[in-house]
CSV table of C-alpha atoms in Angstrom, one decimal:
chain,number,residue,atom,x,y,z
A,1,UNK,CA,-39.4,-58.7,-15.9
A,2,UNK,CA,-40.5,-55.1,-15.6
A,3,UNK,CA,-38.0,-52.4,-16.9
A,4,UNK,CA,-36.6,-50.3,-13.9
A,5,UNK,CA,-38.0,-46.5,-13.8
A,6,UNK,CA,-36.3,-43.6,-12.4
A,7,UNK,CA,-38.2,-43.8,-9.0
A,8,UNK,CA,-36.4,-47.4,-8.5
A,9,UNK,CA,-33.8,-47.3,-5.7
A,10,UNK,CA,-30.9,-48.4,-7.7
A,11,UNK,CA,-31.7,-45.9,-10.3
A,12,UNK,CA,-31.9,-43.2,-8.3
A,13,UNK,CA,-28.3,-44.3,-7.2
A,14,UNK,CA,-27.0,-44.6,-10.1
A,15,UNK,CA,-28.1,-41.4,-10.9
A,16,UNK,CA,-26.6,-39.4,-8.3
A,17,UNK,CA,-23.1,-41.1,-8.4
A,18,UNK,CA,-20.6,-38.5,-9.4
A,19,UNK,CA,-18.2,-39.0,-12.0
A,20,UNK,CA,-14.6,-38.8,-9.8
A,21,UNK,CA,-12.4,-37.1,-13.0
A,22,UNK,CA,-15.4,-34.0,-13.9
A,23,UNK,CA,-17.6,-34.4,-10.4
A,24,UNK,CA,-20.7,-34.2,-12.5
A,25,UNK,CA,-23.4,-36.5,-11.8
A,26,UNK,CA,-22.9,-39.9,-14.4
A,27,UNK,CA,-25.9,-39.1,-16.4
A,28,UNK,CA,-24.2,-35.9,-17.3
A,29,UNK,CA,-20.2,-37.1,-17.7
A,30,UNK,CA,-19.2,-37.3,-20.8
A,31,UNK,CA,-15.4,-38.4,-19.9
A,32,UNK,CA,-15.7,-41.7,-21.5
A,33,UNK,CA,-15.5,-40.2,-24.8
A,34,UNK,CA,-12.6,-37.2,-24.0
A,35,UNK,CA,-9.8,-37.2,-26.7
A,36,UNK,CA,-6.2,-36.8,-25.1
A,37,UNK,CA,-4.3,-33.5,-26.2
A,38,UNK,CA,-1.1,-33.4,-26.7
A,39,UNK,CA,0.1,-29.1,-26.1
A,40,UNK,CA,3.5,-27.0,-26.3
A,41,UNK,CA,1.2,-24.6,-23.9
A,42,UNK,CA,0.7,-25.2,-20.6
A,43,UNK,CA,-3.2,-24.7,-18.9
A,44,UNK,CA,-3.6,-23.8,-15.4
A,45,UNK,CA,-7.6,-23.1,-14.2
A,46,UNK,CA,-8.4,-21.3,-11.0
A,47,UNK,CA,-11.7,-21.9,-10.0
A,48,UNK,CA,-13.8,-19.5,-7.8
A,49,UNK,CA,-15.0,-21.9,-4.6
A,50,UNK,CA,-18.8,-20.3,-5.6
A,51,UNK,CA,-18.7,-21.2,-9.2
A,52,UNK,CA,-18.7,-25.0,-8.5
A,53,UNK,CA,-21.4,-25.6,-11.0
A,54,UNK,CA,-21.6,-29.2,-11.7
A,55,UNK,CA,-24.1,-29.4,-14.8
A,56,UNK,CA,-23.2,-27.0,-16.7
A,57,UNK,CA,-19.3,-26.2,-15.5
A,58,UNK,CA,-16.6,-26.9,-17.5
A,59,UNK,CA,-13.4,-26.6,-16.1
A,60,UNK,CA,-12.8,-30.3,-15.2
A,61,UNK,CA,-13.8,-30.8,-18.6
A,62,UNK,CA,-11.4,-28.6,-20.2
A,63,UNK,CA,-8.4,-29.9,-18.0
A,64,UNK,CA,-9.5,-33.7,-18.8
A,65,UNK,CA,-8.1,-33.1,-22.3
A,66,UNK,CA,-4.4,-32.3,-21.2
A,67,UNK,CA,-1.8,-34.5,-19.4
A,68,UNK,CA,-0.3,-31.4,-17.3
A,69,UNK,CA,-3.3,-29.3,-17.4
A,70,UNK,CA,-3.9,-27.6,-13.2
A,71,UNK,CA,-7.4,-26.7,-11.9
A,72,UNK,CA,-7.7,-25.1,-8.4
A,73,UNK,CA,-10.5,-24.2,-6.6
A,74,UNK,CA,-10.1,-21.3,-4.0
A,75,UNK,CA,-9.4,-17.5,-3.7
A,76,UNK,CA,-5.8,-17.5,-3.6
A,77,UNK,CA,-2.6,-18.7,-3.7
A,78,UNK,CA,1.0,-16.4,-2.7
A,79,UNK,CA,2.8,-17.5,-6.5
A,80,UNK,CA,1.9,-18.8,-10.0
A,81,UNK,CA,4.4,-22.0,-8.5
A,82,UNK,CA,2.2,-22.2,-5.6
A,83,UNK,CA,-0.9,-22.5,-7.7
A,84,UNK,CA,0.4,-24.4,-10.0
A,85,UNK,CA,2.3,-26.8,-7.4
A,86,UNK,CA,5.2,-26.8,-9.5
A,87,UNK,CA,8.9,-24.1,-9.8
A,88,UNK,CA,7.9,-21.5,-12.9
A,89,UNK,CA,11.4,-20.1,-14.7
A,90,UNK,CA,9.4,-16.5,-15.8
A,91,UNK,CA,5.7,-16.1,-14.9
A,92,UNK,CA,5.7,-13.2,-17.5
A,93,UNK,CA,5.8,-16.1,-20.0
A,94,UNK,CA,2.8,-17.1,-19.1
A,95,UNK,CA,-0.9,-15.1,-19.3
A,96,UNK,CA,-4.2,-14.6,-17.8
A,97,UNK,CA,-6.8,-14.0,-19.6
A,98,UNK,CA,-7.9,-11.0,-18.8
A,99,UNK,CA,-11.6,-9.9,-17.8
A,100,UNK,CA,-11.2,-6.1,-17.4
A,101,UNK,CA,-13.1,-3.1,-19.5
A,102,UNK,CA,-10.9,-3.5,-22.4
A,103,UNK,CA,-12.6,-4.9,-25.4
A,104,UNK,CA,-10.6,-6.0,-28.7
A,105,UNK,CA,-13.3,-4.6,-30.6
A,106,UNK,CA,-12.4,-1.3,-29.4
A,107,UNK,CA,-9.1,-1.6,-30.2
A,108,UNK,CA,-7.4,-1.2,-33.5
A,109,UNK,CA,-7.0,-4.9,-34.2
A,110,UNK,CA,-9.2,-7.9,-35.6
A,111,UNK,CA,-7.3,-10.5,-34.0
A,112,UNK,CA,-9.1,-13.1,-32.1
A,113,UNK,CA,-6.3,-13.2,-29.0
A,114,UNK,CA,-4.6,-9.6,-28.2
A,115,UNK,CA,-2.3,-8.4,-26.0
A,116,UNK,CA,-2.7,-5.9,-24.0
A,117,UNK,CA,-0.5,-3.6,-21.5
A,118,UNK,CA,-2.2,-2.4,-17.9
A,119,UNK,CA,-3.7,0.8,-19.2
A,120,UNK,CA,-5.6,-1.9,-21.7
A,121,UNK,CA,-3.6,-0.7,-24.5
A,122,UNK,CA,-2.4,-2.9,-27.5
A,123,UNK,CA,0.9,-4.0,-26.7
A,124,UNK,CA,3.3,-3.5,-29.6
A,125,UNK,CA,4.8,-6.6,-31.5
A,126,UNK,CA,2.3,-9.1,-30.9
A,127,UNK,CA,3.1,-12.0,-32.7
A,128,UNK,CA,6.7,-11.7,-30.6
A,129,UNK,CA,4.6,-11.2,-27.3
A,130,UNK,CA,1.7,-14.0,-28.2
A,131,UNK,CA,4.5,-16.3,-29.8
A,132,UNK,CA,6.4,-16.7,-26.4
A,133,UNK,CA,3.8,-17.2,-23.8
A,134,UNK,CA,4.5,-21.1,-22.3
A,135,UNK,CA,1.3,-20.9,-20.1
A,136,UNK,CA,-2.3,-19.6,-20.0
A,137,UNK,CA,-4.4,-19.0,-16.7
A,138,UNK,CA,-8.0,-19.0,-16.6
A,139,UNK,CA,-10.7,-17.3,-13.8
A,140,UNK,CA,-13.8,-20.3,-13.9
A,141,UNK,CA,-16.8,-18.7,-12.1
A,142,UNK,CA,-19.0,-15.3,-13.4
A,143,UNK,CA,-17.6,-12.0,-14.2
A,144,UNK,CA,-17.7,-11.2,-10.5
A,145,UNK,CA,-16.0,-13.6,-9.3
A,146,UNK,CA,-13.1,-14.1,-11.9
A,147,UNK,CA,-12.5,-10.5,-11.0
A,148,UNK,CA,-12.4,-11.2,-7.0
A,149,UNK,CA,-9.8,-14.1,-8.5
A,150,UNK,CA,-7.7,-11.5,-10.3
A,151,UNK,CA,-7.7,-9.0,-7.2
A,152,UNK,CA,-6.8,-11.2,-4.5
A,153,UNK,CA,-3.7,-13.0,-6.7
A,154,UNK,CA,-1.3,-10.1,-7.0
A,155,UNK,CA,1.4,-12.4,-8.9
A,156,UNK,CA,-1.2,-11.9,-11.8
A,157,UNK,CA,0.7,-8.7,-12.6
A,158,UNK,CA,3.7,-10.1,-13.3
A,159,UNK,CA,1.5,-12.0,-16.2
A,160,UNK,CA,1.2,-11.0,-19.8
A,161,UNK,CA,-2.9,-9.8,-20.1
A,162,UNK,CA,-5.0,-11.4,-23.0
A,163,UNK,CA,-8.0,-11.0,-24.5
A,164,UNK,CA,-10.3,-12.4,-26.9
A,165,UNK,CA,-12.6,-10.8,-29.5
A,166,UNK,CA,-14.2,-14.1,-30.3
A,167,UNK,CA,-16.3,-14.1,-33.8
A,168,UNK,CA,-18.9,-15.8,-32.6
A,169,UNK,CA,-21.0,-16.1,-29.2
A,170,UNK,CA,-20.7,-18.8,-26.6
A,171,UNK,CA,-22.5,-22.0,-27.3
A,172,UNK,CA,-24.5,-22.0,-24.2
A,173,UNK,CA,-26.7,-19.8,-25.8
A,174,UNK,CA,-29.9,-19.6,-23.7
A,175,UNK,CA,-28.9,-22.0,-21.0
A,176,UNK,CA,-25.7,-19.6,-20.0
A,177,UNK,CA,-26.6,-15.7,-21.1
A,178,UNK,CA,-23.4,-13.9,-20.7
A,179,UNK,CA,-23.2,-10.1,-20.4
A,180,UNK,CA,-20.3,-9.3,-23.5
A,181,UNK,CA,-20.3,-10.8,-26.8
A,182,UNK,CA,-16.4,-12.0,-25.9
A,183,UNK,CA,-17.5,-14.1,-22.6
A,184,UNK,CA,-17.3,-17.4,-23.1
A,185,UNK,CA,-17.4,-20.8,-21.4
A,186,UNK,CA,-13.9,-21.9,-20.1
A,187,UNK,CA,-13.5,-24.8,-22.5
A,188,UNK,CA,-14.1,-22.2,-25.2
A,189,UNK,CA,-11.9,-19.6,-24.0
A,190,UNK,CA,-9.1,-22.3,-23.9
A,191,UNK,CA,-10.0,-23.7,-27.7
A,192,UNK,CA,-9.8,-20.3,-28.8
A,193,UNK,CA,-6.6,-19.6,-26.8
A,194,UNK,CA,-4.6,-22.8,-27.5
A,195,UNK,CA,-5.4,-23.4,-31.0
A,196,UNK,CA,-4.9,-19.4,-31.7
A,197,UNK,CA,-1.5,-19.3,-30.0
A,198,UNK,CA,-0.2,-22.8,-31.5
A,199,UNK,CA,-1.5,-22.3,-34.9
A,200,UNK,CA,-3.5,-25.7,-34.1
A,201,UNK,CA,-6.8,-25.8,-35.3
A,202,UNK,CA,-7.2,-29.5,-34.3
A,203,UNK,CA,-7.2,-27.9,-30.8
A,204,UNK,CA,-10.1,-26.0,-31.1
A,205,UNK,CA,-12.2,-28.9,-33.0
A,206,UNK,CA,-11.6,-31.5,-29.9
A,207,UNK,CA,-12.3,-29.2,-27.4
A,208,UNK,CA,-15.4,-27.8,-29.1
A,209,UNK,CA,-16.7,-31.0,-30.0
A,210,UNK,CA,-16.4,-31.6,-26.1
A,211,UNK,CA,-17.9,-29.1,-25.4
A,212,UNK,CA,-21.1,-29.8,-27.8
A,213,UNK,CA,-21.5,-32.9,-26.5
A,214,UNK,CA,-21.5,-31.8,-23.1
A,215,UNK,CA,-24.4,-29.6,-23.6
A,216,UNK,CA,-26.4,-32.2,-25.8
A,217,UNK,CA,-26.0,-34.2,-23.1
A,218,UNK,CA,-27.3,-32.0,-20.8
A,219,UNK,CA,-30.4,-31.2,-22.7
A,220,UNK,CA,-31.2,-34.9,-23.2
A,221,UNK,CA,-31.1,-35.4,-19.3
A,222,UNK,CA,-32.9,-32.0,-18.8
A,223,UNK,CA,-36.0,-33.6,-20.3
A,224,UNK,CA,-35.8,-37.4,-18.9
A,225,UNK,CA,-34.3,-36.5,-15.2
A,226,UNK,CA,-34.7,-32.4,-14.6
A,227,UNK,CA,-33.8,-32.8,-11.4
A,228,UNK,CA,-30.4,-33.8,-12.2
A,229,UNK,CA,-30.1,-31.0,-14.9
A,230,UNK,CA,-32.6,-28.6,-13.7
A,231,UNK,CA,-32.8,-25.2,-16.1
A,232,UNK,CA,-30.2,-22.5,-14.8
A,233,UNK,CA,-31.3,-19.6,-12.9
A,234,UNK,CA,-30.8,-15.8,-14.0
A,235,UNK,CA,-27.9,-14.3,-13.3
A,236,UNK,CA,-28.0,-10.8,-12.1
A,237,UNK,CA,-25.2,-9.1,-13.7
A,238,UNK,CA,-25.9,-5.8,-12.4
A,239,UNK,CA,-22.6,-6.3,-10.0
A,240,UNK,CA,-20.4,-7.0,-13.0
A,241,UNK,CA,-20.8,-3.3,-14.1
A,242,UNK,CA,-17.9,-1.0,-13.7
């Protein structure tokens, strides 16, 4: 019996189903082999309704790993509880990682997650500020649109603002360029966050290992089935510029 090729019907099919837990395509989900994450922090991913890229996306990813974790796609929502679908006790417990000007390498600090006030300024006592945040909201989609996130969700300023000074680059590396050093992939920007802010390393080595596998998949497919995986286009970040 002759071996099926990827111009066969079924295939073809098979190909194209989407996974129902990530909504990538099955040749590209790697959900089978997701590690459960047990956190004190709680994860809650808004997702811009453009950003909805299935290859290379990872917020379903990110949120497979935790029991509570909340992803929502849309451009906004009238409370955290709304968007989170659940009553929130003090939203200022909670913080969004922020995408503004402010840069930690800038600041007088050499700390990985910082604190910082609305003028972008280092907040004072930051282990006190960093050790009583409960819950973390991430902007999924490009610098443009995790800002149109942040500007159409006024409860956000009720929210402690992060950033990250990350010591290395994303992991995409050519297949996702990024315009700053310190943007990274969502399942990154929540390793760095969650093991940083819980003192749990083994955080950050199951969500990056994820996250490598993800991409290794990704290549694999890209040279069998580029169809399903095609290269990514350029971005033009000349909108992102303030």
């Amino acid at each position: 019996m002759s071996k099926p090729t990827q111009s066969d019907p079924g295939v073809v099919a098979e190909a194209l189903a989407e996974c129902p837990h990530c909504g990538k395509v099955l040749p590209l989900c790697i959900c089978d082999s997701v590690t459960p994450i047990e956190s004190r922090i709680q994860l809650l991913i808004l997702q811009h309704p453009q950003e909805q890229d299935r290859a290379l996306g990872t917020a379903q990813l990110t949120a497979r790993h935790f029991r509570k974790a909340v992803v929502k796609i849309g451009l906004s929502w009238p409370s955290l509880a709304k968007a989170l679908g659940r009553p929130v006790a003090d939203p200022s417990r909670w913080a969004v990682l922020y995408l503004g000007s402010a840069k930690v390498e800038d600041l007088e600090t050499d700390a990985e997650i910082v604190a910082i006030n609305r003028k972008g300024e280092l907040e004072p006592h930051q282990r006190g500020i960093l050790a009583d945040i409960e819950g973390i909201v991430l902007l999924d989609g490009t610098w443009s649109q995790a800002k149109a996130l942040w500007w159409r969700n006024a409860w956000m300023l009720k929210c402690q603002r992060v950033i990250l000074g990350p010591k290395r680059p994303s992991r995409y590396g050519q297949l996702r360029r990024e315009p700053r050093r310190d943007g990274l992939s969502t399942i990154e920007a929540a390793a760095l966050l969650l093991a940083g802010l819980e003192k749990r390393p083994d955080i950050a080595e199951t969500l990056i290992a994820s996250f490598e596998r993800m991409l290794a998949r990704y290549r694999d497919v890209q040279a069998t089935m580029p169809e399903l995986a095609p290269k990514p286009k350029k971005r033009d970040y000349r909108k992102r510029r303030r």
